[in-house]
């Protein structure tokens, strides 16, 4: 199936968003994830695809979010150089990228590469939940048992994953509150059926929809993806 790789988000935190392709997530173990399958080991092929996708960017909101079914570190160098060039050409001042914990030590240098030209980079990480046991024994996220304030030294924004058996109103509320306290934005993803053994739990999703969706849907700092294509990509 052909993926849609460019969209404009014109509500909260207005931005353009592109789904680029990298050479593959270096973690690949998260039990709920099958989107890491969108990769190609050939960086030249990735660059050709990314160039086409990036040609859609207009700079309409001066903000661009770049995702690539993995981490910024999986993108080839030519793509990164092209993103910077597009920022110059289109007047883009803020970039959002994603990163897994294993690339945390690359973030500072990566941000500096852009900030020396007055482009701010925000890094989002899929933390999924701040419940360490749930995250590491069930999701296999590969993030150590450290305080959220330690995670916030590397990551500006987080993603949470809700709609899984074992999660409760209290656990989801707690995850949102921690996110809002320590990070500038949070993106809540509701689990949808995919090729992995982790299945969405309709009851948990119902609790989220009835109790939390209404409460947070208008919060400027919160994005909620009921379907993982709600940003118009994927
Ligand atoms: S780090 Fe991201 S892309 Fe990699 S397996 Fe986990 S959720 Fe999937």
PDB file of C-alpha atoms in Angstrom, residues 94-190:
ATOM      1  CA  UNK A  94      11.356  25.143  13.985  1.00  0.00           C
ATOM      2  CA  UNK A  95      11.888  21.474  13.200  1.00  0.00           C
ATOM      3  CA  UNK A  96      10.497  18.509  15.116  1.00  0.00           C
ATOM      4  CA  UNK A  97      12.195  15.109  14.862  1.00  0.00           C
ATOM      5  CA  UNK A  98      11.817  11.796  16.681  1.00  0.00           C
ATOM      6  CA  UNK A  99      14.402   9.801  18.572  1.00  0.00           C
ATOM      7  CA  UNK A 100      14.666   6.609  20.563  1.00  0.00           C
ATOM      8  CA  UNK A 101      16.602   6.704  23.817  1.00  0.00           C
ATOM      9  CA  UNK A 102      19.564   4.853  22.268  1.00  0.00           C
ATOM     10  CA  UNK A 103      20.416   7.936  20.203  1.00  0.00           C
ATOM     11  CA  UNK A 104      20.209  10.386  23.111  1.00  0.00           C
ATOM     12  CA  UNK A 105      23.909  11.227  22.947  1.00  0.00           C
ATOM     13  CA  UNK A 106      23.597  12.389  19.333  1.00  0.00           C
ATOM     14  CA  UNK A 107      20.884  14.926  20.103  1.00  0.00           C
ATOM     15  CA  UNK A 108      23.045  17.809  21.333  1.00  0.00           C
ATOM     16  CA  UNK A 109      25.233  17.858  18.231  1.00  0.00           C
ATOM     17  CA  UNK A 110      22.234  17.401  15.966  1.00  0.00           C
ATOM     18  CA  UNK A 111      20.499  20.396  17.523  1.00  0.00           C
ATOM     19  CA  UNK A 112      23.659  22.473  17.200  1.00  0.00           C
ATOM     20  CA  UNK A 113      23.898  21.680  13.489  1.00  0.00           C
ATOM     21  CA  UNK A 114      20.611  23.538  13.016  1.00  0.00           C
ATOM     22  CA  UNK A 115      20.781  26.102  15.822  1.00  0.00           C
ATOM     23  CA  UNK A 116      23.944  27.695  14.431  1.00  0.00           C
ATOM     24  CA  UNK A 117      21.640  28.845  11.612  1.00  0.00           C
ATOM     25  CA  UNK A 118      18.854  29.915  13.986  1.00  0.00           C
ATOM     26  CA  UNK A 119      16.702  26.849  13.434  1.00  0.00           C
ATOM     27  CA  UNK A 120      15.321  25.294  16.603  1.00  0.00           C
ATOM     28  CA  UNK A 121      15.081  21.507  16.777  1.00  0.00           C
ATOM     29  CA  UNK A 122      12.631  19.797  19.123  1.00  0.00           C
ATOM     30  CA  UNK A 123      13.055  16.106  19.770  1.00  0.00           C
ATOM     31  CA  UNK A 124      10.081  13.874  20.496  1.00  0.00           C
ATOM     32  CA  UNK A 125      10.457  10.421  21.990  1.00  0.00           C
ATOM     33  CA  UNK A 126       8.015   7.552  22.243  1.00  0.00           C
ATOM     34  CA  UNK A 127       8.039   7.004  25.998  1.00  0.00           C
ATOM     35  CA  UNK A 128       4.564   5.370  25.721  1.00  0.00           C
ATOM     36  CA  UNK A 129       4.082   5.260  29.519  1.00  0.00           C
ATOM     37  CA  UNK A 130       5.982   6.359  32.612  1.00  0.00           C
ATOM     38  CA  UNK A 131       5.099   3.073  34.314  1.00  0.00           C
ATOM     39  CA  UNK A 132       8.530   1.443  34.063  1.00  0.00           C
ATOM     40  CA  UNK A 133       7.396  -2.158  34.480  1.00  0.00           C
ATOM     41  CA  UNK A 134       4.605  -1.837  31.948  1.00  0.00           C
ATOM     42  CA  UNK A 135       6.864  -0.062  29.511  1.00  0.00           C
ATOM     43  CA  UNK A 136       9.832  -2.367  29.735  1.00  0.00           C
ATOM     44  CA  UNK A 137       8.336  -5.771  30.546  1.00  0.00           C
ATOM     45  CA  UNK A 138       5.382  -5.478  28.203  1.00  0.00           C
ATOM     46  CA  UNK A 139       6.268  -2.920  25.529  1.00  0.00           C
ATOM     47  CA  UNK A 140      10.054  -3.635  25.500  1.00  0.00           C
ATOM     48  CA  UNK A 141      10.817   0.032  24.866  1.00  0.00           C
ATOM     49  CA  UNK A 142      14.457  -0.049  25.933  1.00  0.00           C
ATOM     50  CA  UNK A 143      14.352   3.024  28.175  1.00  0.00           C
ATOM     51  CA  UNK A 144      15.999   2.867  31.619  1.00  0.00           C
ATOM     52  CA  UNK A 145      14.200   3.347  34.916  1.00  0.00           C
ATOM     53  CA  UNK A 146      14.948   7.017  35.377  1.00  0.00           C
ATOM     54  CA  UNK A 147      12.918   9.975  36.532  1.00  0.00           C
ATOM     55  CA  UNK A 148      10.953  11.918  33.860  1.00  0.00           C
ATOM     56  CA  UNK A 149      13.082  14.968  34.625  1.00  0.00           C
ATOM     57  CA  UNK A 150      16.122  12.952  33.462  1.00  0.00           C
ATOM     58  CA  UNK A 151      14.356  12.010  30.237  1.00  0.00           C
ATOM     59  CA  UNK A 152      13.477  15.679  29.772  1.00  0.00           C
ATOM     60  CA  UNK A 153      17.185  16.533  29.647  1.00  0.00           C
ATOM     61  CA  UNK A 154      17.231  14.896  26.210  1.00  0.00           C
ATOM     62  CA  UNK A 155      13.681  15.008  24.922  1.00  0.00           C
ATOM     63  CA  UNK A 156      11.428  18.045  24.489  1.00  0.00           C
ATOM     64  CA  UNK A 157       8.231  16.166  23.691  1.00  0.00           C
ATOM     65  CA  UNK A 158       6.821  12.693  24.271  1.00  0.00           C
ATOM     66  CA  UNK A 159       4.433  10.208  22.718  1.00  0.00           C
ATOM     67  CA  UNK A 160       2.175   8.042  24.858  1.00  0.00           C
ATOM     68  CA  UNK A 161       0.460   4.850  23.764  1.00  0.00           C
ATOM     69  CA  UNK A 162      -3.001   4.164  25.194  1.00  0.00           C
ATOM     70  CA  UNK A 163      -5.693   1.586  24.625  1.00  0.00           C
ATOM     71  CA  UNK A 164      -3.855  -1.498  25.880  1.00  0.00           C
ATOM     72  CA  UNK A 165      -5.138  -4.074  28.372  1.00  0.00           C
ATOM     73  CA  UNK A 166      -3.865  -3.292  31.858  1.00  0.00           C
ATOM     74  CA  UNK A 167      -4.109   0.468  31.435  1.00  0.00           C
ATOM     75  CA  UNK A 168      -6.675   2.279  33.570  1.00  0.00           C
ATOM     76  CA  UNK A 169      -8.183   5.732  33.837  1.00  0.00           C
ATOM     77  CA  UNK A 170      -5.727   6.439  36.644  1.00  0.00           C
ATOM     78  CA  UNK A 171      -2.662   5.182  34.797  1.00  0.00           C
ATOM     79  CA  UNK A 172      -3.507   7.125  31.634  1.00  0.00           C
ATOM     80  CA  UNK A 173      -4.271  10.311  33.550  1.00  0.00           C
ATOM     81  CA  UNK A 174      -1.005   9.922  35.445  1.00  0.00           C
ATOM     82  CA  UNK A 175       0.957   9.529  32.201  1.00  0.00           C
ATOM     83  CA  UNK A 176      -0.653  12.667  30.745  1.00  0.00           C
ATOM     84  CA  UNK A 177      -0.002  14.689  33.883  1.00  0.00           C
ATOM     85  CA  UNK A 178       3.671  13.664  33.997  1.00  0.00           C
ATOM     86  CA  UNK A 179       4.020  14.520  30.306  1.00  0.00           C
ATOM     87  CA  UNK A 180       2.516  17.966  30.790  1.00  0.00           C
ATOM     88  CA  UNK A 181       4.692  18.633  33.818  1.00  0.00           C
ATOM     89  CA  UNK A 182       8.066  17.769  32.308  1.00  0.00           C
ATOM     90  CA  UNK A 183       7.688  18.148  28.526  1.00  0.00           C
ATOM     91  CA  UNK A 184       6.529  20.894  26.211  1.00  0.00           C
ATOM     92  CA  UNK A 185       4.109  18.719  24.228  1.00  0.00           C
ATOM     93  CA  UNK A 186       2.560  15.272  24.333  1.00  0.00           C
ATOM     94  CA  UNK A 187       1.142  13.201  21.497  1.00  0.00           C
ATOM     95  CA  UNK A 188      -1.286  10.498  22.622  1.00  0.00           C
ATOM     96  CA  UNK A 189      -1.574   7.571  20.227  1.00  0.00           C
ATOM     97  CA  UNK A 190      -4.469   5.174  20.607  1.00  0.00           C
TER      98      UNK A 190
END
